[in-house]
Coordinates of C-alpha atoms in Angstrom, one line a residue:
M1 CA 34.7 157.7 109.7
M2 CA 34.3 154.0 109.8
S3 CA 30.5 154.1 108.6
R4 CA 31.4 156.6 105.5
F5 CA 34.6 154.3 104.5
S6 CA 32.2 151.5 104.2
I7 CA 29.5 153.2 102.0
L8 CA 31.8 154.1 99.6
L9 CA 33.3 150.7 99.9
A10 CA 30.2 149.0 98.8
A11 CA 29.0 151.9 96.4
L12 CA 32.4 151.0 94.6
L13 CA 31.4 147.4 94.3
L14 CA 28.1 147.9 93.0
A15 CA 29.8 149.9 90.4
A16 CA 32.4 147.3 89.1
P17 CA 30.6 145.6 86.8
V18 CA 29.0 148.5 85.1
L19 CA 32.9 150.3 84.7
A20 CA 34.0 146.9 83.8
Q21 CA 31.6 146.2 80.8
Q22 CA 31.6 150.4 79.5
P23 CA 35.1 149.9 77.8
Q24 CA 34.0 146.0 76.5
Q25 CA 30.9 147.9 75.1
A26 CA 33.1 150.8 73.5
Q27 CA 36.1 148.6 71.7
P28 CA 34.5 147.3 68.9
T29 CA 33.5 151.1 67.9
A30 CA 37.0 152.1 68.4
Q31 CA 38.0 149.8 66.3
Q32 CA 35.5 150.2 63.4
P33 CA 37.4 150.7 59.9
A34 CA 38.0 154.2 58.4
N35 CA 36.3 154.1 55.8
G36 CA 33.3 152.8 57.4
N37 CA 32.5 149.6 55.5
A38 CA 31.1 147.8 58.5
Q39 CA 30.7 144.8 56.3
A40 CA 34.1 143.9 55.4
A41 CA 35.3 144.5 59.1
A42 CA 32.7 141.8 60.4
P43 CA 34.3 138.4 60.7
V44 CA 32.7 135.5 58.6
Q45 CA 30.7 132.8 60.5
S46 CA 33.4 130.4 62.1
Q47 CA 32.6 127.0 60.6
P48 CA 33.2 123.0 61.7
P49 CA 37.0 122.5 60.0
A50 CA 37.5 120.1 57.5
Q51 CA 40.7 120.0 57.0
D52 CA 41.6 118.1 60.4
Q53 CA 39.3 115.0 58.9
A54 CA 40.7 115.5 55.2
T55 CA 44.2 115.3 56.4
A56 CA 43.1 111.7 58.6
Q57 CA 41.6 110.8 55.3
L58 CA 44.8 111.1 53.3
D59 CA 46.8 109.6 56.2
Q60 CA 45.1 106.6 56.2
A61 CA 45.0 106.7 52.2
T62 CA 48.9 106.7 52.3
K63 CA 49.1 103.7 54.7
D64 CA 46.3 102.2 52.7
L65 CA 48.9 102.5 49.4
K66 CA 51.8 101.3 51.5
R67 CA 50.2 98.0 52.5
L68 CA 48.7 97.5 49.2
S69 CA 52.5 98.0 47.5
A70 CA 53.7 95.4 49.6
A71 CA 50.7 93.0 49.2
V72 CA 51.6 93.7 45.2
D73 CA 55.3 92.3 45.9
G74 CA 54.1 89.1 47.7
A75 CA 51.5 88.5 45.0
R76 CA 53.8 89.0 41.6
D77 CA 52.5 85.0 40.1
D78 CA 48.6 85.4 41.8
D79 CA 47.0 87.0 39.2
N80 CA 43.6 86.4 41.4
R81 CA 45.0 88.1 44.2
L82 CA 46.5 91.1 42.0
A83 CA 43.1 91.1 40.7
D84 CA 41.7 91.6 43.8
I85 CA 44.8 94.0 45.0
K86 CA 43.8 96.1 41.7
V87 CA 40.3 96.8 42.7
E88 CA 41.1 97.6 46.3
V89 CA 43.8 100.4 44.9
D90 CA 41.1 102.0 42.4
A91 CA 39.1 102.0 45.6
V92 CA 42.0 104.2 47.5
G93 CA 42.1 106.3 44.5
K94 CA 38.5 107.3 44.3
R95 CA 38.7 107.9 48.5
I96 CA 41.7 110.6 47.4
I97 CA 39.5 112.2 44.8
A98 CA 37.1 112.5 47.1
T99 CA 38.6 113.9 50.1
S100 CA 40.3 116.6 47.6
V101 CA 37.4 117.4 46.0
A102 CA 35.0 117.8 49.7
T103 CA 37.6 120.7 50.4
R104 CA 36.6 122.7 47.3
P105 CA 33.9 124.3 48.3
R106 CA 35.1 125.9 51.7
L107 CA 37.9 127.3 49.2
D108 CA 35.6 129.1 47.1
E109 CA 34.5 130.8 50.4
I110 CA 37.6 131.8 51.5
K111 CA 38.7 133.4 48.3
A112 CA 34.9 135.1 47.9
R113 CA 35.8 136.1 51.5
L114 CA 39.1 137.4 50.6
A115 CA 37.6 139.2 47.6
E116 CA 35.3 140.7 49.5
L117 CA 38.3 141.9 52.0
G118 CA 40.1 143.5 49.2
D119 CA 44.1 143.7 49.3
P120 CA 46.2 145.5 52.2
P121 CA 46.5 148.9 52.5
A122 CA 49.2 150.4 50.1
E123 CA 52.2 152.3 51.5
G124 CA 50.9 155.5 52.9
A125 CA 47.3 155.0 52.7
P126 CA 45.5 154.8 56.0
P127 CA 45.8 151.9 58.2
E128 CA 43.1 149.0 58.2
A129 CA 41.4 148.1 61.0
D130 CA 43.3 145.2 62.9
V131 CA 40.5 142.8 63.0
V132 CA 40.4 143.2 59.2
T133 CA 44.4 142.3 59.2
Q134 CA 43.4 139.5 61.7
E135 CA 40.9 138.0 59.5
R136 CA 42.8 138.3 56.2
K137 CA 45.8 136.3 57.6
R138 CA 43.5 133.5 59.0
L139 CA 41.7 133.1 55.8
T140 CA 45.3 133.1 53.9
A141 CA 46.7 130.9 56.3
E142 CA 43.9 128.3 56.1
R143 CA 43.8 128.8 52.1
G144 CA 47.5 127.6 52.1
A145 CA 46.8 124.7 54.2
I146 CA 44.0 123.4 52.1
N147 CA 46.5 124.1 48.9
A148 CA 48.9 122.1 50.9
L149 CA 46.4 118.9 52.0
T150 CA 45.1 119.4 47.5
G151 CA 48.4 119.0 46.0
N152 CA 48.8 116.2 48.6
A153 CA 46.1 114.4 47.8
E154 CA 46.8 114.8 44.5
N155 CA 50.6 113.5 44.5
L156 CA 49.0 110.6 46.5
S157 CA 46.1 109.8 43.7
I158 CA 49.1 109.8 41.1
Q159 CA 50.9 107.6 43.7
A160 CA 47.3 105.0 43.6
T161 CA 46.9 105.3 39.6
K162 CA 50.8 104.3 39.0
L163 CA 50.2 101.5 41.2
S164 CA 46.9 100.1 39.7
N165 CA 49.1 100.5 36.4
S166 CA 51.9 98.4 37.4
I167 CA 49.3 95.9 38.8
T168 CA 47.8 95.8 34.9
A169 CA 51.3 95.3 33.4
I170 CA 52.3 92.4 35.9
R171 CA 48.8 90.8 34.9
R172 CA 49.7 91.1 31.1
D173 CA 53.2 89.6 31.6
L174 CA 52.1 86.5 33.6
F175 CA 49.2 85.8 31.0
S176 CA 51.9 86.4 28.3
N177 CA 54.2 84.2 30.1
A178 CA 51.8 81.7 30.7
L179 CA 50.6 81.6 27.0
F180 CA 53.9 81.8 25.5
K181 CA 56.0 79.6 27.6
H182 CA 58.0 77.2 25.5
T183 CA 58.2 73.3 26.9
D184 CA 60.8 71.0 25.6
I185 CA 58.7 68.1 24.4
S186 CA 60.7 64.7 24.2
W187 CA 60.4 61.1 25.0
G188 CA 61.8 61.9 28.7
M189 CA 59.2 64.1 29.9
F190 CA 56.5 61.3 29.0
G191 CA 58.1 59.1 30.6
D192 CA 58.5 61.2 33.8
A193 CA 54.7 61.8 33.4
V194 CA 53.4 58.3 33.1
G195 CA 55.6 57.0 35.8
S196 CA 53.8 60.7 38.3
I197 CA 50.2 59.1 37.1
S198 CA 50.0 56.4 39.5
A199 CA 51.1 58.1 42.3
E200 CA 48.7 60.7 41.5
Y201 CA 45.8 58.5 41.4
Q202 CA 46.8 56.8 44.2
A203 CA 47.0 60.3 46.7
L204 CA 43.3 61.8 45.0
S205 CA 41.9 57.9 45.9
R206 CA 43.5 58.6 49.2
S207 CA 42.2 62.4 49.7
I208 CA 38.8 61.7 48.7
G209 CA 38.4 58.5 50.4
S210 CA 39.6 60.0 53.9
W211 CA 37.3 63.3 53.1
L212 CA 34.3 60.9 52.3
T213 CA 34.8 59.2 55.4
F214 CA 35.0 62.3 57.9
A215 CA 32.2 63.6 56.1
W216 CA 29.6 60.5 56.6
N217 CA 31.1 59.9 60.0
Y218 CA 31.7 63.3 61.2
K219 CA 29.8 65.7 59.1
R220 CA 26.7 63.5 57.6
F221 CA 24.1 65.3 58.6
A222 CA 25.5 68.6 57.0
L223 CA 26.3 66.9 54.0
L224 CA 23.1 65.6 53.3
S225 CA 21.4 68.7 54.3
S226 CA 23.9 70.1 51.5
I227 CA 22.5 67.8 48.8
F228 CA 19.1 68.1 49.9
L229 CA 19.3 72.0 50.2
S230 CA 20.9 71.9 46.8
L231 CA 17.9 69.7 44.9
C232 CA 15.4 71.6 46.5
A233 CA 17.0 74.9 45.0
A234 CA 17.4 72.9 41.5
F235 CA 13.8 71.9 41.6
V236 CA 11.9 75.0 42.5
L237 CA 14.2 77.0 39.7
V238 CA 13.1 73.9 37.3
S239 CA 9.3 74.0 38.2
G240 CA 9.6 78.2 37.8
T241 CA 11.2 77.9 34.7
R242 CA 9.1 75.2 32.9
R243 CA 5.8 77.2 34.0
L244 CA 7.6 80.8 32.5
F245 CA 9.1 79.5 29.7
Y246 CA 7.0 76.3 28.5
P247 CA 5.7 78.1 25.7
L248 CA 8.8 78.8 24.7
I249 CA 10.4 75.4 25.1
R250 CA 7.2 73.1 24.8
N251 CA 7.1 70.1 23.3
K252 CA 8.4 70.0 19.9
A253 CA 5.7 67.0 18.7
D254 CA 3.2 69.7 19.1
V255 CA 4.3 71.6 16.2
S256 CA 5.1 70.1 12.9
E257 CA 6.3 72.7 10.8
P258 CA 7.8 75.5 13.1
G259 CA 8.8 78.6 11.7
Y260 CA 12.0 80.7 11.8
I261 CA 10.8 82.6 14.6
T262 CA 9.8 79.5 16.4
R263 CA 13.1 77.6 15.9
L264 CA 15.1 80.6 16.9
T265 CA 13.3 81.0 20.0
V266 CA 13.1 77.1 21.2
A267 CA 17.0 77.0 20.1
F268 CA 17.7 80.1 22.3
W269 CA 16.0 79.4 25.7
S270 CA 16.1 75.5 25.6
T271 CA 20.2 76.2 25.8
M272 CA 19.5 78.8 28.3
V273 CA 17.2 77.8 30.6
P274 CA 18.8 74.0 31.2
T275 CA 22.3 75.8 31.5
L276 CA 21.0 78.3 34.3
V277 CA 19.2 75.5 36.1
M278 CA 22.8 74.0 35.8
V279 CA 24.3 76.8 37.5
V280 CA 22.1 78.1 40.4
F281 CA 22.5 73.8 41.4
S282 CA 26.4 74.0 41.1
A283 CA 26.4 77.4 42.9
S284 CA 24.0 76.3 45.5
S285 CA 25.2 73.5 45.7
Y286 CA 28.8 74.5 46.7
F287 CA 27.9 77.3 49.0
F288 CA 26.0 74.7 51.0
L289 CA 28.8 72.4 51.3
N290 CA 31.0 75.3 52.0
T291 CA 28.7 77.2 54.1
F292 CA 27.9 73.7 56.3
N293 CA 31.7 73.0 56.8
V294 CA 31.3 70.1 54.8
L295 CA 34.7 70.6 52.6
R296 CA 38.1 70.5 53.2
S297 CA 40.9 72.8 51.8
D298 CA 42.2 70.6 49.1
I299 CA 38.5 69.2 48.3
A300 CA 36.8 72.3 47.8
P301 CA 38.8 73.5 44.5
L302 CA 38.0 69.8 43.2
I303 CA 34.5 70.1 43.7
L304 CA 34.1 73.6 42.2
V305 CA 36.2 72.7 39.2
T306 CA 33.6 69.4 38.9
L307 CA 30.5 71.7 39.2
G308 CA 31.9 74.3 37.0
L309 CA 32.5 71.3 34.3
G310 CA 28.9 70.5 34.5
V311 CA 27.7 73.7 33.4
V312 CA 30.0 73.9 30.5
L313 CA 29.1 70.0 29.2
V314 CA 25.2 71.3 29.9
F315 CA 25.4 74.3 28.0
V316 CA 27.7 73.0 25.0
S317 CA 25.4 69.9 24.8
Q318 CA 21.9 72.1 24.6
L319 CA 23.3 74.1 22.0
A320 CA 24.9 71.5 19.9
R321 CA 21.6 69.6 20.2
A322 CA 19.7 72.7 19.8
V323 CA 21.5 74.0 16.6
L324 CA 21.9 70.7 14.5
S325 CA 18.9 68.7 16.2
P326 CA 20.2 65.3 15.0
R327 CA 17.1 64.0 15.3
E328 CA 14.3 66.7 14.7
P329 CA 15.4 68.0 11.2
A330 CA 12.4 70.2 11.4
W331 CA 14.1 72.4 13.6
R332 CA 17.2 72.5 12.5
L333 CA 18.8 75.8 12.6
V334 CA 21.8 75.3 9.7
N335 CA 21.7 73.9 6.7
V336 CA 22.7 70.3 6.9
S337 CA 21.8 66.9 6.4
D338 CA 21.0 64.0 8.9
H339 CA 24.0 62.3 8.6
G340 CA 26.5 65.3 9.0
A341 CA 24.2 66.2 12.2
A342 CA 24.7 63.0 13.3
L343 CA 28.4 63.6 13.0
L344 CA 28.6 67.1 14.2
F345 CA 27.1 66.4 17.2
P346 CA 29.1 64.3 18.6
A347 CA 32.1 65.4 17.5
I348 CA 31.5 68.7 18.8
L349 CA 30.7 67.2 22.4
A350 CA 34.0 65.5 22.2
M351 CA 36.0 68.3 22.1
A352 CA 33.8 69.5 24.8
V353 CA 34.7 66.3 27.4
V354 CA 38.5 66.2 26.4
N355 CA 38.7 69.9 26.9
G356 CA 36.9 70.0 30.6
F357 CA 38.8 66.5 31.6
D358 CA 41.9 67.9 31.2
Y359 CA 41.2 71.1 32.7
F360 CA 40.0 68.9 35.7
L361 CA 42.9 67.0 35.9
A362 CA 45.1 69.9 36.2
T363 CA 43.2 70.9 39.1
V364 CA 43.6 68.0 40.8
S365 CA 47.5 68.2 40.1
E366 CA 47.7 71.8 41.5
V367 CA 45.8 70.6 44.6
L368 CA 48.0 67.2 44.7
S369 CA 51.1 69.8 44.1
S370 CA 52.0 67.0 41.5
P371 CA 55.2 67.4 38.8
V372 CA 54.5 69.9 36.5
V373 CA 55.4 67.8 33.7
L374 CA 52.1 65.8 34.4
T375 CA 49.8 68.7 33.7
V376 CA 52.6 69.5 30.4
A377 CA 52.1 65.7 29.5
R378 CA 48.4 65.8 29.5
S379 CA 47.7 69.5 28.1
F380 CA 49.9 68.3 24.9
V381 CA 47.7 64.9 24.1
A382 CA 44.2 66.9 24.8
T383 CA 45.3 69.7 21.9
I384 CA 46.9 67.4 19.9
V385 CA 43.4 65.6 20.3
I386 CA 41.4 68.4 19.5
G387 CA 43.1 69.4 16.9
L388 CA 42.6 65.9 15.1
I389 CA 39.0 66.3 15.8
L390 CA 39.1 69.7 14.1
M391 CA 40.8 68.2 10.9
A392 CA 38.6 65.4 10.6
M393 CA 35.4 67.9 11.2
A394 CA 36.6 69.0 7.8
L395 CA 36.4 65.6 6.3
I396 CA 32.3 65.2 6.9
R397 CA 29.9 65.7 3.6
P398 CA 27.3 67.9 5.8
M399 CA 25.8 70.3 3.2
V400 CA 22.6 69.7 1.4
P401 CA 21.1 72.0 -1.6
S402 CA 17.7 72.8 0.8
P403 CA 16.1 72.4 3.9
D404 CA 13.4 70.1 2.8
E405 CA 16.2 67.6 1.7
P406 CA 17.7 66.3 4.8
Q407 CA 17.9 63.0 4.0
S408 CA 19.5 63.6 0.5
R409 CA 23.2 62.9 0.3
G410 CA 25.5 65.4 1.4
K411 CA 28.1 68.0 -0.1
P412 CA 31.4 68.8 1.3
W413 CA 32.0 71.8 3.3
P414 CA 32.3 75.6 1.3
R415 CA 36.0 75.4 0.8
A416 CA 36.5 78.7 3.2
I417 CA 34.7 76.3 6.4
S418 CA 36.8 73.2 5.3
L419 CA 40.1 75.1 5.1
S420 CA 39.4 76.9 8.2
F421 CA 39.0 73.6 10.2
V422 CA 42.3 71.9 8.7
V423 CA 44.2 75.2 9.5
T424 CA 42.7 75.2 13.0
G425 CA 43.4 72.0 13.5
G426 CA 46.8 71.9 12.0
G427 CA 47.6 75.3 14.1
L428 CA 46.8 73.2 17.6
I429 CA 48.8 70.4 16.6
L430 CA 51.7 72.6 15.4
A431 CA 52.1 74.4 18.5
A432 CA 52.1 71.5 21.0
L433 CA 55.0 69.5 18.8
S434 CA 56.7 73.2 19.0
G435 CA 56.3 73.4 22.8
Y436 CA 53.7 75.8 22.6
V437 CA 51.8 73.7 24.8
G438 CA 49.9 76.6 27.0
L439 CA 49.5 78.2 23.7
G440 CA 47.8 75.2 22.2
R441 CA 45.7 74.5 25.1
F442 CA 44.3 78.2 25.2
I443 CA 43.7 78.2 21.8
A444 CA 41.4 74.8 22.1
T445 CA 39.4 76.3 25.1
Q446 CA 38.6 78.9 23.4
I447 CA 37.7 77.3 20.3
V448 CA 35.1 74.9 22.2
I449 CA 33.5 77.4 25.5
T450 CA 34.1 80.9 23.3
G451 CA 33.0 79.6 20.3
A452 CA 29.9 78.5 21.7
I453 CA 29.1 81.7 23.1
F454 CA 29.2 83.6 20.1
V455 CA 26.9 81.0 18.9
T456 CA 24.5 81.7 21.4
M457 CA 25.4 85.3 21.2
Y458 CA 24.5 85.0 17.0
I459 CA 20.9 83.3 18.3
G460 CA 19.9 85.4 20.9
M461 CA 20.3 88.2 18.3
L462 CA 18.8 86.7 15.9
T463 CA 16.0 85.8 18.1
G464 CA 15.4 89.1 19.3
K465 CA 15.8 90.8 16.0
A466 CA 13.0 88.5 14.7
I467 CA 10.8 89.3 17.6
A468 CA 11.1 92.4 17.1
K469 CA 9.6 92.8 13.4
Q470 CA 6.7 94.1 12.7
N471 CA 3.5 91.4 13.2
A472 CA 6.6 89.2 13.8
L473 CA 4.8 88.0 17.7
A474 CA 1.8 87.7 16.7
G475 CA 2.3 84.5 14.4
T476 CA 4.5 82.7 17.5
I477 CA 3.2 80.6 20.1
V478 CA 3.6 83.4 22.8
G479 CA 1.6 85.9 20.7
R480 CA -1.3 83.6 20.1
Y481 CA -1.3 82.9 24.2
L482 CA -1.0 87.1 24.9
E483 CA -3.8 87.2 22.2
R484 CA -6.1 84.6 23.6
R485 CA -5.8 84.9 27.1
F486 CA -5.3 89.1 27.5
G487 CA -7.3 89.7 24.4
M488 CA -4.1 92.0 23.3
E489 CA -4.5 93.7 19.6
Q490 CA -2.0 94.1 16.7
I491 CA -0.6 97.1 18.0
A492 CA 0.0 96.2 21.4
L493 CA 1.8 92.7 19.8
D494 CA 3.9 94.8 18.0
Q495 CA 4.6 96.7 21.2
T496 CA 5.2 93.9 23.3
G497 CA 7.4 92.5 20.8
L498 CA 9.8 95.1 20.0
A499 CA 10.1 95.1 24.0
F500 CA 10.5 91.4 24.3
G501 CA 13.3 92.0 21.1
L502 CA 15.3 94.6 23.5
G503 CA 15.4 92.5 26.7
I504 CA 16.9 89.2 24.4
Y505 CA 19.5 91.8 23.6
A506 CA 19.9 93.1 26.8
L507 CA 20.1 89.6 28.5
V508 CA 22.6 88.1 25.5
I509 CA 25.0 91.4 26.3
L510 CA 24.8 91.3 30.1
F511 CA 25.0 87.7 30.2
F512 CA 27.4 86.7 27.7
V513 CA 30.0 89.5 27.4
P514 CA 31.1 88.9 31.2
L515 CA 31.6 85.1 30.3
I516 CA 34.2 86.4 27.1
L517 CA 35.7 88.5 29.5
L518 CA 36.6 85.9 31.7
Q519 CA 37.4 83.3 29.4
W520 CA 40.0 85.9 28.0
G521 CA 42.3 86.0 31.1
F522 CA 40.2 88.7 33.1
Q523 CA 38.6 88.5 36.6
I524 CA 35.7 88.7 38.1
A525 CA 36.7 92.1 40.1
D526 CA 38.0 93.7 36.9
I527 CA 34.2 93.0 35.0
E528 CA 33.0 94.3 39.0
S529 CA 35.1 97.5 38.6
W530 CA 34.6 97.9 34.9
A531 CA 30.4 97.6 35.5
Y532 CA 30.6 100.2 38.9
R533 CA 32.4 102.3 36.4
F534 CA 30.2 102.3 33.5
L535 CA 27.1 102.6 35.7
T536 CA 28.2 105.6 38.0
E537 CA 30.8 107.6 36.1
I538 CA 30.8 107.9 32.1
K539 CA 33.7 110.7 31.2
I540 CA 32.9 112.7 28.1
G541 CA 35.4 115.3 27.8
S542 CA 35.1 117.6 31.6
I543 CA 30.8 116.0 32.1
T544 CA 30.5 112.8 34.0
I545 CA 27.7 111.0 33.2
S546 CA 26.1 108.1 35.8
I547 CA 23.9 105.2 34.2
V548 CA 22.1 104.8 37.4
G549 CA 21.8 108.8 37.7
I550 CA 20.1 108.7 34.4
G551 CA 17.5 105.5 35.0
A552 CA 16.5 106.8 38.8
G553 CA 15.4 110.1 36.9
I554 CA 13.7 107.7 34.2
L555 CA 11.9 106.0 37.2
L556 CA 11.1 109.1 38.9
F557 CA 9.7 110.9 35.7
A558 CA 7.4 107.8 35.1
I559 CA 6.2 107.2 38.5
G560 CA 5.4 111.3 38.3
Y561 CA 3.5 110.8 35.0
F562 CA 1.6 107.9 36.2
V563 CA 0.9 109.5 39.6
T564 CA -0.1 112.8 38.0
G565 CA -2.7 110.6 35.3
W566 CA -4.2 109.0 38.4
F567 CA -4.6 112.5 40.0
Q568 CA -6.3 114.2 36.9
R569 CA -9.0 110.9 36.6
W570 CA -9.5 111.3 40.6
L571 CA -9.8 115.5 40.2
D572 CA -12.1 114.8 37.0
G573 CA -14.2 112.0 38.4
S574 CA -14.7 112.5 42.1
V575 CA -14.3 116.0 42.4
M576 CA -15.6 118.0 39.3
A577 CA -18.3 115.5 37.9
R578 CA -19.8 116.3 41.4
S579 CA -19.9 119.9 40.7
R580 CA -20.9 119.8 37.4
V581 CA -18.8 122.4 36.0
D582 CA -18.6 122.7 32.7
A583 CA -16.9 120.0 29.9
G584 CA -14.6 122.6 28.8
V585 CA -13.5 124.0 31.9
R586 CA -13.3 120.4 33.3
N587 CA -11.3 119.5 30.3
S588 CA -9.0 123.3 31.0
V589 CA -8.4 122.2 34.1
K590 CA -7.0 118.6 33.8
T591 CA -4.8 120.1 31.0
G592 CA -3.3 122.2 33.7
V593 CA -2.7 119.8 36.5
G594 CA -0.8 117.8 33.8

């Protein structure tokens, strides 16, 4: 009895796994849909859900927008800080859009799968399989979640856009208020300003003296190392530019009667090269001083503005000398007399010095927290002086009948030019006397700096246009050097001249347009943002064009073109030539490969 029971129990234990598997294997068969559509019943392959990641990204974007909105409230009077915040807001907006776009492929998959499953059975129709119903419910719920996430992203994108626009409006109001702020001009104001000059001078002397003493006693090696490295950077740049641009800015004594293209080229590069050298020296000096922790918080702005003014003065003086050539009439670009050039050059330089000195003293007052009346009084005087210089320039008699008579007695300016000098100078004086000192100072700065930039751009454009003309480069110093050094023929020189002309156009636009924008109140962050948008997303209707993508495509095509040419030559010269293949066959193979 006991042995039979044991045998039966053992048999049941062995058969249990098999009996347990049979219902599980038979269950899918019992749940096949009535219409036999096995494809519709099969569940889609599950993918890693991206909704959680997208939700986390949108939550972070929400926090960032709240933080940036609070930062805007605390920086309503700081244009530089507002520009940086706007760049951050735009970056958050791009992240929000990217998060929303990333969910679209999955949403398209869900819509396609729901279309395959079809609508639920109508009332009275045979019921569908449970697996189909569950699949439809799951996909519908996921679609709703993605739609909700997309809606949230759209709302956040609108918030980011509104915040960015509000920052732009605040900055516009700041610029307008600073430009059109009215100040009461009175003798009492000047009395207060004169009383504050002595205190500011003493504070400046103490600040600079204490810094020099501290730097020499405790930062001597760092200070000397910064100066040495800055001088090395300037020396390297001077040597490199002299070697590279010597044919363009060579000694003028070598050419007695320069042509028009030569004069334009020398004027442009003799302005650009020293300016670039000064820019590199100033930037490297400030970088090394700041990196070696030599600067203090009250000295750094003064050093920065001093180096910047050095760049401006070098630029304006080199440009005026290149255009007027007071001592070398053969290289003069404008039709003025020797006496007129000798008077115009110091007048232009004086306006640049007065404007730069006023800007430097304004920075000193800001660093030392001097009374605002002192800054207003100094800007008032600077504006009046620049206005008087402009009106005095209208009295100069610089015009000559032809460039061949620079020593002849000059004639007055054309009426339009002299009238513009008088009106502009009188307008500056009237604006200052009316109390709009900020407006007068802004206009005076634009006359000096923006005027110099526009003149340089004009010279650069004329240079590029002249060099790009047919047979133009061959008659220049550079053209003769290329012909002698590399044996270039006329066609190659014309093509090189066209490339030089286009290169000068690009250089002028890329270098000077940002300078003009900076002069007109825009910040570096604004220019960086616009440049990024221009290079990555130019929108024409619903089409987005990427300059970077186009450039990469052109580069890829060029690489493929040269590699193909090399492979054709190798195949023809190294493979088919040794096989004694017929010339026609070789040409066909080369063409086919190309």
